[in-house]
PDB file of C-alpha atoms in Angstrom:
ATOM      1  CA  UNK Y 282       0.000   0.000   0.000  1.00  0.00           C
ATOM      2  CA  UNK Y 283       1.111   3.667  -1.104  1.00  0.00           C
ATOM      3  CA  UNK Y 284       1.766   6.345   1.789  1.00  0.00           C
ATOM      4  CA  UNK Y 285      -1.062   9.087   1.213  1.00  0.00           C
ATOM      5  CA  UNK Y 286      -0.069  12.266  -0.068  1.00  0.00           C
ATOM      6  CA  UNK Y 287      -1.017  15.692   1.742  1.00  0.00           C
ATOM      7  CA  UNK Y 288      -1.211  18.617  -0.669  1.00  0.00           C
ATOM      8  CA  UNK Y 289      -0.668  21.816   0.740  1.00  0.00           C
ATOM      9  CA  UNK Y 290       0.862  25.419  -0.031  1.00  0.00           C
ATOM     10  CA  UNK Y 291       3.541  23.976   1.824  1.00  0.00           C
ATOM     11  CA  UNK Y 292       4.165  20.643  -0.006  1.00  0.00           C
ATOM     12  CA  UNK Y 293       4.443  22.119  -3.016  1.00  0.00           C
ATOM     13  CA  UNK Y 294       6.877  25.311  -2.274  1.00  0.00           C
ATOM     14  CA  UNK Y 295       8.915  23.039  -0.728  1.00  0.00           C
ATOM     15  CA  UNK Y 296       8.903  19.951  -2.884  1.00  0.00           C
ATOM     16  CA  UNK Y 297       8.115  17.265   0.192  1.00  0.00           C
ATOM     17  CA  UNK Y 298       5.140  14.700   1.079  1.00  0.00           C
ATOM     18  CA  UNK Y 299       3.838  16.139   4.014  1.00  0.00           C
ATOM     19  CA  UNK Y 300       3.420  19.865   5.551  1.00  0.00           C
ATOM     20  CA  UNK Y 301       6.825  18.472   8.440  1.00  0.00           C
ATOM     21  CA  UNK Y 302       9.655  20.661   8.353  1.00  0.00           C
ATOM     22  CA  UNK Y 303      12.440  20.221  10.934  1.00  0.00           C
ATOM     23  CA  UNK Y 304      13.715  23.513  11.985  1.00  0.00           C
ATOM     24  CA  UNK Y 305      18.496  23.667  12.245  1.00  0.00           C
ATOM     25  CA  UNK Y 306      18.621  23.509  15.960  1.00  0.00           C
ATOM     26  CA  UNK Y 307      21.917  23.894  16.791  1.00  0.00           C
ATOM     27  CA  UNK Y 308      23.658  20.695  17.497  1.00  0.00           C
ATOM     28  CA  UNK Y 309      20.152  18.785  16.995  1.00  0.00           C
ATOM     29  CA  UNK Y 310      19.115  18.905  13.128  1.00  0.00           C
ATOM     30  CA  UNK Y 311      22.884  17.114  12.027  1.00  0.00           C
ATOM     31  CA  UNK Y 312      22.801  15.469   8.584  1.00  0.00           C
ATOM     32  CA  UNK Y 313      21.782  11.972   9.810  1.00  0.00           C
ATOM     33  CA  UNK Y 314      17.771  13.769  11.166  1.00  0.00           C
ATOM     34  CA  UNK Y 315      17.922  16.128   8.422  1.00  0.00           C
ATOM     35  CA  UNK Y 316      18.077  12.966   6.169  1.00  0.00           C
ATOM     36  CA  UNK Y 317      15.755  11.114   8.313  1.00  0.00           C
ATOM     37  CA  UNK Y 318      12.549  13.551   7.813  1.00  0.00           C
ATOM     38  CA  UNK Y 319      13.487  14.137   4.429  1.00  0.00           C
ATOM     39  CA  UNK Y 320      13.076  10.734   3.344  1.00  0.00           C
ATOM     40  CA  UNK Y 321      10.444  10.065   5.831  1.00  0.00           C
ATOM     41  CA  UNK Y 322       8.095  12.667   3.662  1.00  0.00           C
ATOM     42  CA  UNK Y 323       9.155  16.118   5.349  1.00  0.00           C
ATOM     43  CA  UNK Y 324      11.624  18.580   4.744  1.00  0.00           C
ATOM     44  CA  UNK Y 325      14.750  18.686   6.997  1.00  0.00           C
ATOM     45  CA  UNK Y 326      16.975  21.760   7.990  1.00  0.00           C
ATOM     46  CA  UNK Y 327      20.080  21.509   8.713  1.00  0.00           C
ATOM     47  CA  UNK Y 328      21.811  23.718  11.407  1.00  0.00           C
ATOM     48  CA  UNK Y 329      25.000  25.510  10.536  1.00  0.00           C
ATOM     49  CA  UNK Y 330      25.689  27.753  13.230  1.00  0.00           C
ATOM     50  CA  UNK Y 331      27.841  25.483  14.773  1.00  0.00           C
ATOM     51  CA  UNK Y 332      29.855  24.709  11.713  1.00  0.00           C
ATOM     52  CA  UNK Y 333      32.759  26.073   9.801  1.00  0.00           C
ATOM     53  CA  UNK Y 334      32.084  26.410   5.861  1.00  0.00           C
ATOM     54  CA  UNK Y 335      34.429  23.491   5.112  1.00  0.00           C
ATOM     55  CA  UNK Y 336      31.842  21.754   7.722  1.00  0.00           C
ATOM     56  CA  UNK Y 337      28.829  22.587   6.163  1.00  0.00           C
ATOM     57  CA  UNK Y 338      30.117  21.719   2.850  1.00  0.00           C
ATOM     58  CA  UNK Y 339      30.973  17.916   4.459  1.00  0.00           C
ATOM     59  CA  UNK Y 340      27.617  17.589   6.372  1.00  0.00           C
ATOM     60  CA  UNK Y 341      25.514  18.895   2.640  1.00  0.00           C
ATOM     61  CA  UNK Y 342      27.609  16.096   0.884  1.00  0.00           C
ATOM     62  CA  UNK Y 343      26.867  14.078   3.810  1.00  0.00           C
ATOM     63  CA  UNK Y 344      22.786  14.602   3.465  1.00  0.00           C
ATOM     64  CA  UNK Y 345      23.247  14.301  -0.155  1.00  0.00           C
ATOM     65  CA  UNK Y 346      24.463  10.688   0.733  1.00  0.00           C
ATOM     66  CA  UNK Y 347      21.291   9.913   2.507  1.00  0.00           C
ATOM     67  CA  UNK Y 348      18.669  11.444   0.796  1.00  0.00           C
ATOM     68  CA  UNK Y 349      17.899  12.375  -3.001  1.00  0.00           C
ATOM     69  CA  UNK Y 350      14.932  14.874  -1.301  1.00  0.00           C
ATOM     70  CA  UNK Y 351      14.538  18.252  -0.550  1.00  0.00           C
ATOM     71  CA  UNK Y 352      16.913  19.821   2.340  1.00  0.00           C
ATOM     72  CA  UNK Y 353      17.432  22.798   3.842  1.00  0.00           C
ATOM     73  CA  UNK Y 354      19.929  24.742   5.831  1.00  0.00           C
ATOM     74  CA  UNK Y 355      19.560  27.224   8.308  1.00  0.00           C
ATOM     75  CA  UNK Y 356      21.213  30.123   8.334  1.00  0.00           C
ATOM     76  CA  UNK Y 357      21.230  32.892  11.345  1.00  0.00           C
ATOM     77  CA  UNK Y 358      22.433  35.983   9.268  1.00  0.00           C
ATOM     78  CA  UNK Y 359      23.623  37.546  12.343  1.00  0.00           C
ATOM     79  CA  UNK Y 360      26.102  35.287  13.469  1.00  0.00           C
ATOM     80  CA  UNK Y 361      29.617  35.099  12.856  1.00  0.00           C
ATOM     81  CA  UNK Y 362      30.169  32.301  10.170  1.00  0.00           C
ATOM     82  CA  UNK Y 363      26.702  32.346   8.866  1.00  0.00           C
ATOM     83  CA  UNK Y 364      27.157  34.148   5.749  1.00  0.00           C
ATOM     84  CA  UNK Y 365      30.287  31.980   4.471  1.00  0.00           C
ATOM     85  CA  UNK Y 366      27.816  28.929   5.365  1.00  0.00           C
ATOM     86  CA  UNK Y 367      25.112  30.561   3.334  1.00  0.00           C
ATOM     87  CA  UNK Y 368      27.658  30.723   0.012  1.00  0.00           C
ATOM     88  CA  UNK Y 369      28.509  27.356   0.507  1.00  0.00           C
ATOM     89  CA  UNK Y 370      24.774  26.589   0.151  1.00  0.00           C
ATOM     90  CA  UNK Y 371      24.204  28.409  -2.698  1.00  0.00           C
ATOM     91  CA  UNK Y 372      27.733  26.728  -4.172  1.00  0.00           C
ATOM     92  CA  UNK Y 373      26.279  23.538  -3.431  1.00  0.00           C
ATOM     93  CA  UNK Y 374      22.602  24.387  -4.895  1.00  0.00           C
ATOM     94  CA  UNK Y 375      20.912  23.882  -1.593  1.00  0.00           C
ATOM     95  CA  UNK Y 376      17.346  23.825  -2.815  1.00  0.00           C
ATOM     96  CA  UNK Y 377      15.815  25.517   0.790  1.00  0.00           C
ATOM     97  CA  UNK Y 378      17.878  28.141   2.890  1.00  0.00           C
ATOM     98  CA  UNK Y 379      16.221  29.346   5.830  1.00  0.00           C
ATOM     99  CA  UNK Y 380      17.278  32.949   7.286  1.00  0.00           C
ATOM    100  CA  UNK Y 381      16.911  34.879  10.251  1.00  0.00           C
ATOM    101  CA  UNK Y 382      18.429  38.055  11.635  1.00  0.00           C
ATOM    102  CA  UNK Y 383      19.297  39.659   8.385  1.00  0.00           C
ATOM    103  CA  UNK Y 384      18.640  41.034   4.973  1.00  0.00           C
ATOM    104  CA  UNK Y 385      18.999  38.011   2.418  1.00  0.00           C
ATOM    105  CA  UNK Y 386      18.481  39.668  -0.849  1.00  0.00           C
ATOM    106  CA  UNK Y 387      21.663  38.409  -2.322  1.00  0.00           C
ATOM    107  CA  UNK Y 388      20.556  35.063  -1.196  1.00  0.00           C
ATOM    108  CA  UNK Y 389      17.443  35.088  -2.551  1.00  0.00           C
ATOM    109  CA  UNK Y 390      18.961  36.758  -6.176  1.00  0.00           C
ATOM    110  CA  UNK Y 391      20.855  33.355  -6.438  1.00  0.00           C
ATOM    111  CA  UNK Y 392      18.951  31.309  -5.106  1.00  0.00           C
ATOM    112  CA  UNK Y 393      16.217  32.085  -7.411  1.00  0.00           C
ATOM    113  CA  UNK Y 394      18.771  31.461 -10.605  1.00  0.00           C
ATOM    114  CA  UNK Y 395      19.026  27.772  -9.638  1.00  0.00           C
ATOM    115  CA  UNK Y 396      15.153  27.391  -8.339  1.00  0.00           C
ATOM    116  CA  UNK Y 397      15.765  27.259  -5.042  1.00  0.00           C
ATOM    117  CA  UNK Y 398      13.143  28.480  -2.552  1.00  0.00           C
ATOM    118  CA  UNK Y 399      13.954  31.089   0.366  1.00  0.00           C
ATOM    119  CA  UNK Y 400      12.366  30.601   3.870  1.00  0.00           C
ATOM    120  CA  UNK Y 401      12.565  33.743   6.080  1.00  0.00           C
ATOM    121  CA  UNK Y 402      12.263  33.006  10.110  1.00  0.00           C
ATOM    122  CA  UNK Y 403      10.960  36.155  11.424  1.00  0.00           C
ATOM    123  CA  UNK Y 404       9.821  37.596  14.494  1.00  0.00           C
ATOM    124  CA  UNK Y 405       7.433  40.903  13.920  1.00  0.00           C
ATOM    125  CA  UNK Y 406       5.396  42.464  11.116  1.00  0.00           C
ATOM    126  CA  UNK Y 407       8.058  44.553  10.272  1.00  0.00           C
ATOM    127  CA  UNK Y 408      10.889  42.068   9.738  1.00  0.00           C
ATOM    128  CA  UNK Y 409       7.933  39.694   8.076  1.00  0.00           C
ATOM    129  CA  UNK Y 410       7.180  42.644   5.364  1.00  0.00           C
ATOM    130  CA  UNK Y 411      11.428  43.401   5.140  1.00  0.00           C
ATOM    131  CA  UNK Y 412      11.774  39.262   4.337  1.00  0.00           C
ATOM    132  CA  UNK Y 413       9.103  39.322   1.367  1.00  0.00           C
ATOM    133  CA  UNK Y 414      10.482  42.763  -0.208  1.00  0.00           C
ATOM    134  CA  UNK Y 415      13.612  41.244  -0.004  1.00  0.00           C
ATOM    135  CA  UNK Y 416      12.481  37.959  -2.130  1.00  0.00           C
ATOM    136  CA  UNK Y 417      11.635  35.615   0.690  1.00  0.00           C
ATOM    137  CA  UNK Y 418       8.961  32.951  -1.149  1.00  0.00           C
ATOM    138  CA  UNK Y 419       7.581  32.201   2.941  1.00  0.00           C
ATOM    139  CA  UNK Y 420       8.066  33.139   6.309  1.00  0.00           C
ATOM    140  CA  UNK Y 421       8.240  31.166   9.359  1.00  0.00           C
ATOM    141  CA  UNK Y 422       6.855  33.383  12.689  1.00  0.00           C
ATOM    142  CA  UNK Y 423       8.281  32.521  15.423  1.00  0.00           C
ATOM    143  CA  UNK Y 424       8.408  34.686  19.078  1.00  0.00           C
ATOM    144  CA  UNK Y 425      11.334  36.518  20.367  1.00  0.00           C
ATOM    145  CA  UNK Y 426      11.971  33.332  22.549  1.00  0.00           C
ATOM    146  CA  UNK Y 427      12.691  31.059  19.563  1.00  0.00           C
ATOM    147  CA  UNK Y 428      16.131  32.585  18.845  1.00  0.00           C
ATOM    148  CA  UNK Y 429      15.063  34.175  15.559  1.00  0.00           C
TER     149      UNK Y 429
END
């Protein structure tokens, strides 16, 4: 018997079975559960703050082992590191970055070129409105609490 399909918004922008998407949580979404949803039906991010480019580059490789689905990475604009781990995802064709604390514009210029879709994590209207002028294609809302 066939797993059912859910069809949502969701499904579709990001290419996956069902409406699951594991947030990058620091030293929690690693290649090995960001391969895991993925090929269980969701959509896996994986967490870079932690990592060095060169490491980001490995654990992508490393997810591209695992999985032939849609994955993610995470990236906390803010932070030091992020923005060499964000070029190394757009190197690499990452077909789902997810940002936070920053403007992404160049990110979403390039990843547009390859087809690659541009989550924003956000925390207020403001930022939310910022995200989409700035070529985010959704937003995750999260509060203040979440880190974002």
């Amino acid at each position: 018997m066939t797993p059912s399909v859910v069809r949502t918004r969701v499904t579709e922008l990001l290419r996956c079975r069902y409406p699951v998407l594991l947030p990058g949580m620091s030293w929690i979404s690693k290649p090995e559960l960001v391969a895991a949803v993925c090929n269980a039906g969701g959509c896996g991010i994986l967490a870079t703050g932690p990592l060095t480019a060169d490491e980001t580059r490995e654990a992508i490789h490393e997810i591209r082992k695992q999985t032939n689905k849609t994955f993610g990475i995470g990236a906390t604009l803010l932070m030091p590191g992020a923005v060499e781990n964000a070029q190394v995802a757009l190197e690499e064709k990452v077909p789902l970055i997810n940002v936070s604390l920053g403007k992404a514009d160049w990110i979403a210029k390039e990843i547009h070129s390859y087809g690659g879709t541009l989550l924003a994590t956000v925390t207020t209207a403001r930022h939310a409105h910022a995200a989409m002028e700035s070529g985010a294609d959704a937003l995750m809302v999260t509060g203040y609490e979440a880190a974002a």
